[in-house]
Amino acid sequence: MTEPIIEITNVHKRFGHVEALKGVDLTVMEGEVIVIIGPSGSGKSTLLRCINRLEEYEKGSIVVDGIPLDTNQNINAVRREVGMVFQSFNLFAHLTVMQNLMLAQTTVRKRSKEEAEKNAKELLEKVGIPEKAQSYPSQLSGGQQQRVAIARALAMNPRVMLFDEPTSALDPEMIKEVLDVMAALAKEGMTMLVVSHEMGFARAAAHRVIFMDEGQIVEEAPPDVFFVNPTQERTRLFLSKILHL
Amino acid sequence: MKRLLWLLLATVLVAGLLLPGCSGDSGKIRVATDATWPPFEYVDTTTGEIVGFDVDLFNAIAEEAGLEVEWINVEWDPLLAGVAQGTYDAAISSITIKEERKADMDFSDPYYIAGQIIVAKTDSAITGADDLVGKSVGVQSGTTGDDEVSAMNGVNVTGYDEIGMAFVALMNNQVDAVVCDTPVASGYVKKYDTLKTVGEVLTTEEYGIAMPKGSDELMGKINQALAEVKSKGIIDQLVEKWLVD
Amino acid sequence: MEQQEKNAPDRELSFVTGGEVNIRQDPWWWLVIAVIAIIVLLVMVAPVPFKEIVVFARSGILVTVLVTVSSYFLMLILGLFGGLGRLSKNKLIFGISSLYVEIVRGIPLLVQLIAWYFASPVAIQKIGVWLNFAPLIEYRANPILTAIIAITVCYGAYMSEIVRSGIQSIPKGQMEAARSLGMSHFQAMRYVVLPQAFRVILPPMGNEFIALLKDSSLVSVVAVADITRKGREFMSAHFNPIETWLMVALLYLVLTLFAARIVSYIEKRSRHDR
């Protein structure tokens, strides 16, 4: 954990009349794993999507790996370094798993077919489903699809991985297989920002837990502090609602 | 996918090759006719050539006037519109010289006197024009037959795009009679013994060669040649050949 | 396992998906064969007039196919650009494509054909006069070319809407995933969105081909000697409307049924969840 890799300064975003982000400041260090929690509408997904410019913001600045998110060129450059995993997987339905993993490698990173294939195979091993290389997404279970999605994002060798509620659309018995992959990734030192409700993961793998509410960061602390002794009343309230065991 | 693209390219190339050049041929005059009106103009289905009284007549006129003819076979409505617009240099197609038509086109001297006649089923009680009152009569829309019948009081006119359809309607008893030019009428009556012509020729009308307005030079040539052809007795020969059986 | 699946297809579904090309498994091919058999029967049993009609209409069949296929592929291209234009954020491009679609869809094809055939030479000649450019002044409409252009422009408008709605039917997440991987908008469209949209618009594309094939009979009105015009010429020379139109209808039927089989075969082949 050395250099700051993401610097978010005073970001404001509105959707029509609704202000989704009201001045968010956040610095993410390289290798940090941050889990963001909060009620729906708190702006946590929006914040994540601002980092790779899937959402535009009106005020403030975001700098990723030294590149500001201003021009189209810079945005594309940032997107190469930032991988994203979506709640609904968003695998390319008309391509096989293998092709899914190889497409961006060949078209964006301009790798040769052989190199891309080799990388893809390794990543499939890593996420635990090498036998599904020639299958189509529709032939996979939800957990398998999400693991492929993670592999697809990793195939680009990003500096940062964003996870937008990666397990929220999964059946309970498939959540663990995906969290295991994420935990292994965290152990390897990947910089990760995860929006999730999986507190177990947060406790086990996060360096920092952030609570967002109504477009602002309310509290942030390492998990052992955050879950045991939150300082803000709103945090306490939220935690009491979701930690029902 | 690639194969489809090649097919596309091939088709466009073939189309380009097959399409004849579209520059105007100087020297040749473009003469239009709707070759679906035997025995004046129709297609000899064994040779594919346009033949008929009008065709022979105009070829004779052209020879007399030293003109080269390019024949164009086109439907009735676009034919008239084409003459009015100047797309064709002349048209010979059993076109009756009518005052209203003179507003859009010029006519040569008349070359033939035709008449309209009623055709009915052999068991029909219709004996003449008076019997048509209260009955339905089929005609080809836009022809003088149409005009004639429409002018009769108390007669229901049914217009068809082509006279063949009117005759089918007659044979199916959908109309009580058909009114059209005598040569065409006799053609159908000869073919189908359930049909007969009824009464006398209703009207007389004159056929002329139509030309765009202002075609004074061509008009002069054609009228002069027509007069020559008449005096040489060619028209009588053609009548013998095409109209008498 | 897979072998068994192939030999015993789900009969119900094969009607919907078009089934295998194999006649054993796709009953609709029987219809094509049946119609061809009827034609052959008529030609053999009553060569006058049926064989004569078929022989006479031969060139017309070629013209009909040429006009249909050429217009079809050209209008696909026009439709692609029109559809993309309708989705463009650029106000000018969006405006032009929308205007094009609205106007062309509001005028019957027959009227457009006639307009092109009669108006375009006048327009071109006037431009020729204005530019004092001899070849343009002498320009005469080539009927087949004009007809193909007219049909292309007309059907292109409908195709634009089909393309637009096809692209819009692809979930936004697909584009987002592609962009988040660093692909440009163009790359995302080319590799992710358009291929999927293509499968969505394949059925309506097939429909448009068959509709176009039948609408091609309108070119007979603007001096193109297609099957319909040939039929009309034959019928009037021989005074036999019923037989002639019967054979013409059968000829069109063979063409459309055959085209429909090809369309469903392509649809079947492009399904990727087998």
Coordinates of C-alpha atoms in Angstrom, one line a residue, chain A residues 11-237:
Chain A
V11 CA -17.7 14.9 -6.7
H12 CA -21.3 16.0 -7.2
K13 CA -23.7 14.2 -9.5
R14 CA -27.4 14.7 -10.1
F15 CA -30.0 12.6 -12.0
G16 CA -32.5 15.2 -13.1
H17 CA -33.5 16.9 -9.9
V18 CA -32.1 14.3 -7.6
E19 CA -28.6 14.8 -6.2
A20 CA -27.1 11.4 -6.1
L21 CA -23.6 12.4 -4.9
K22 CA -23.2 15.4 -2.7
G23 CA -19.5 16.2 -2.5
V24 CA -17.7 12.9 -2.1
D25 CA -14.0 12.8 -1.3
L26 CA -12.1 9.5 -1.3
T27 CA -8.5 8.4 -1.8
V28 CA -7.8 4.8 -2.5
M29 CA -4.3 3.5 -2.1
E30 CA -2.8 0.9 -4.3
G31 CA -3.5 -2.6 -3.1
E32 CA -6.3 -1.5 -0.8
V33 CA -9.6 -3.4 -0.6
I34 CA -12.5 -1.2 0.2
V35 CA -16.0 -2.3 0.8
I36 CA -18.8 0.2 0.4
I37 CA -22.1 -0.4 2.1
G38 CA -25.2 1.7 2.5
P39 CA -29.0 1.8 1.9
S40 CA -30.3 1.8 -1.6
G41 CA -30.2 5.2 -3.1
S42 CA -27.2 6.2 -1.1
G43 CA -25.1 6.7 -4.2
K44 CA -22.6 3.8 -3.7
S45 CA -23.2 2.2 -7.2
T46 CA -23.2 5.7 -8.7
L47 CA -19.9 6.5 -7.2
L48 CA -18.4 3.3 -8.5
R49 CA -19.7 3.9 -12.0
C50 CA -18.3 7.4 -11.9
I51 CA -14.8 6.0 -11.5
N52 CA -14.9 4.4 -14.9
R53 CA -17.1 7.1 -16.3
L54 CA -20.1 4.9 -16.9
E55 CA -21.8 7.8 -15.2
E56 CA -20.8 11.5 -15.7
Y57 CA -20.5 13.9 -12.8
E58 CA -21.0 17.7 -12.9
K59 CA -18.6 18.9 -10.3
G60 CA -15.4 17.7 -8.8
S61 CA -12.6 15.5 -10.1
I62 CA -11.6 11.9 -10.3
V63 CA -8.0 10.9 -11.1
V64 CA -7.1 7.3 -11.7
D65 CA -3.5 6.2 -11.8
G66 CA -2.5 9.8 -12.5
I67 CA -5.0 10.1 -15.4
P68 CA -7.8 12.6 -15.0
L69 CA -11.2 11.6 -16.3
D70 CA -11.6 14.5 -18.8
T71 CA -11.0 13.8 -22.4
N72 CA -12.3 10.8 -24.4
Q73 CA -8.8 9.5 -24.8
N74 CA -8.2 9.6 -21.1
I75 CA -11.4 8.0 -20.3
N76 CA -10.6 5.1 -22.6
A77 CA -7.2 4.9 -21.1
V78 CA -8.7 4.7 -17.6
R79 CA -11.1 2.0 -18.6
R80 CA -8.3 -0.1 -19.8
E81 CA -6.8 0.0 -16.3
V82 CA -10.1 -0.3 -14.4
G83 CA -12.0 -3.6 -14.5
M84 CA -15.7 -3.8 -13.6
V85 CA -17.9 -6.7 -12.5
F86 CA -21.6 -6.1 -12.7
Q87 CA -24.5 -7.3 -10.7
S88 CA -26.1 -8.8 -13.8
F89 CA -22.8 -10.2 -15.1
N90 CA -23.3 -8.7 -18.6
L91 CA -21.4 -11.5 -20.4
F92 CA -21.5 -11.2 -24.2
A93 CA -24.3 -13.7 -24.9
H94 CA -23.4 -14.4 -28.5
L95 CA -19.8 -15.4 -27.7
T96 CA -18.4 -18.4 -25.9
V97 CA -16.7 -18.0 -22.6
M98 CA -13.3 -18.2 -24.3
Q99 CA -14.3 -15.5 -26.8
N100 CA -15.7 -13.3 -24.0
L101 CA -12.3 -13.4 -22.3
M102 CA -10.4 -12.8 -25.5
L103 CA -12.4 -10.1 -27.2
A104 CA -11.1 -7.0 -25.3
Q105 CA -7.6 -8.4 -25.1
T106 CA -7.3 -8.5 -28.9
T107 CA -9.3 -5.4 -29.8
V108 CA -8.2 -3.1 -27.0
R109 CA -4.8 -4.4 -25.7
K110 CA -4.0 -5.5 -29.3
R111 CA -2.6 -8.9 -28.1
S112 CA -2.2 -11.7 -30.5
K113 CA -4.7 -14.5 -30.5
E114 CA -2.3 -17.0 -29.0
E115 CA -1.4 -14.7 -26.2
A116 CA -5.0 -13.8 -25.4
E117 CA -6.0 -17.5 -25.5
K118 CA -3.2 -18.4 -23.1
N119 CA -4.2 -15.7 -20.7
A120 CA -7.8 -16.7 -20.9
K121 CA -7.0 -20.3 -20.1
E122 CA -5.0 -19.3 -17.1
L123 CA -7.7 -17.1 -15.8
L124 CA -10.4 -19.7 -16.2
E125 CA -8.2 -22.1 -14.2
K126 CA -7.9 -19.4 -11.6
V127 CA -11.6 -18.8 -11.2
G128 CA -12.1 -22.6 -11.2
I129 CA -14.0 -23.4 -14.4
P130 CA -11.5 -24.3 -17.1
E131 CA -13.9 -26.9 -18.5
K132 CA -16.4 -24.3 -19.5
A133 CA -14.2 -22.6 -22.1
Q134 CA -16.3 -23.4 -25.1
S135 CA -19.7 -23.0 -23.4
Y136 CA -22.0 -20.1 -24.0
P137 CA -23.0 -17.9 -21.1
S138 CA -26.6 -19.2 -21.2
Q139 CA -25.3 -22.7 -20.5
L140 CA -23.7 -21.6 -17.2
S141 CA -25.1 -21.1 -13.7
G142 CA -25.2 -17.6 -12.2
G143 CA -22.1 -18.3 -10.1
Q144 CA -20.2 -19.6 -13.0
Q145 CA -21.2 -16.6 -15.1
Q146 CA -20.0 -14.2 -12.5
R147 CA -16.7 -15.9 -12.2
V148 CA -16.3 -15.7 -16.0
A149 CA -17.1 -12.0 -15.7
I150 CA -14.4 -11.6 -13.1
A151 CA -12.0 -13.5 -15.3
R152 CA -13.0 -11.3 -18.3
A153 CA -12.2 -8.1 -16.4
L154 CA -8.9 -9.6 -15.1
A155 CA -7.9 -10.6 -18.6
M156 CA -7.2 -6.9 -19.2
N157 CA -4.6 -6.8 -16.4
P158 CA -6.3 -3.9 -14.7
R159 CA -4.8 -1.9 -11.9
V160 CA -8.1 -1.6 -10.1
M161 CA -11.2 -3.8 -10.0
L162 CA -14.6 -2.4 -9.3
F163 CA -17.4 -4.8 -8.1
D164 CA -21.0 -3.5 -8.2
E165 CA -23.0 -5.8 -6.0
P166 CA -21.4 -8.8 -7.6
T167 CA -23.4 -11.4 -5.6
S168 CA -26.8 -9.7 -5.3
A169 CA -28.3 -11.5 -8.2
L170 CA -27.0 -14.9 -7.3
D171 CA -28.8 -17.8 -5.6
P172 CA -27.4 -18.2 -2.1
E173 CA -25.6 -21.5 -2.7
M174 CA -23.5 -19.8 -5.5
I175 CA -22.4 -16.7 -3.5
K176 CA -19.5 -18.4 -1.8
E177 CA -17.8 -19.5 -5.0
V178 CA -17.7 -15.9 -6.2
L179 CA -16.6 -14.5 -2.9
D180 CA -13.8 -17.0 -2.7
V181 CA -12.5 -15.8 -6.0
M182 CA -12.7 -12.2 -4.8
A183 CA -11.0 -13.0 -1.6
A184 CA -8.1 -14.7 -3.4
L185 CA -7.8 -11.7 -5.6
A186 CA -7.6 -9.4 -2.6
K187 CA -4.9 -11.6 -1.1
E188 CA -2.9 -11.2 -4.3
G189 CA -2.8 -7.4 -3.7
M190 CA -5.4 -6.2 -6.2
T191 CA -6.9 -2.8 -5.6
M192 CA -10.6 -3.5 -5.2
L193 CA -13.6 -1.3 -4.6
V194 CA -16.6 -3.5 -3.7
V195 CA -20.2 -2.4 -3.3
S196 CA -21.8 -5.3 -1.5
H197 CA -24.0 -6.4 1.3
E198 CA -21.8 -9.4 2.1
M199 CA -20.5 -8.4 5.6
G200 CA -18.6 -11.6 6.0
F201 CA -16.4 -10.7 3.0
A202 CA -16.0 -7.2 4.3
R203 CA -14.8 -8.4 7.7
A204 CA -12.5 -11.0 6.2
A205 CA -10.9 -9.2 3.2
A206 CA -11.4 -5.4 3.5
H207 CA -8.8 -2.9 4.6
R208 CA -11.5 -0.3 4.9
V209 CA -15.2 -0.3 5.1
I210 CA -17.1 2.8 4.0
F211 CA -20.7 3.7 4.9
M212 CA -22.5 5.9 2.4
D213 CA -25.9 7.5 2.9
E214 CA -27.8 10.1 0.9
G215 CA -24.9 10.8 -1.5
Q216 CA -22.2 11.3 1.1
I217 CA -19.6 9.2 2.9
V218 CA -20.7 9.1 6.5
E219 CA -18.1 6.9 8.0
E220 CA -15.0 4.9 7.0
A221 CA -12.9 2.7 9.2
P222 CA -11.0 -0.7 9.1
P223 CA -13.5 -3.5 9.6
D224 CA -12.5 -4.4 13.1
V225 CA -13.3 -0.8 14.2
F226 CA -16.3 -0.3 11.8
F227 CA -18.4 -3.3 12.8
V228 CA -17.6 -3.2 16.5
N229 CA -17.5 0.5 17.3
P230 CA -19.0 2.7 14.7
T231 CA -18.8 6.4 15.6
Q232 CA -21.8 7.7 13.7
E233 CA -25.4 7.2 14.8
R234 CA -26.5 6.6 11.2
T235 CA -23.9 3.9 10.8
R236 CA -25.1 2.2 14.0
L237 CA -28.7 2.4 12.8

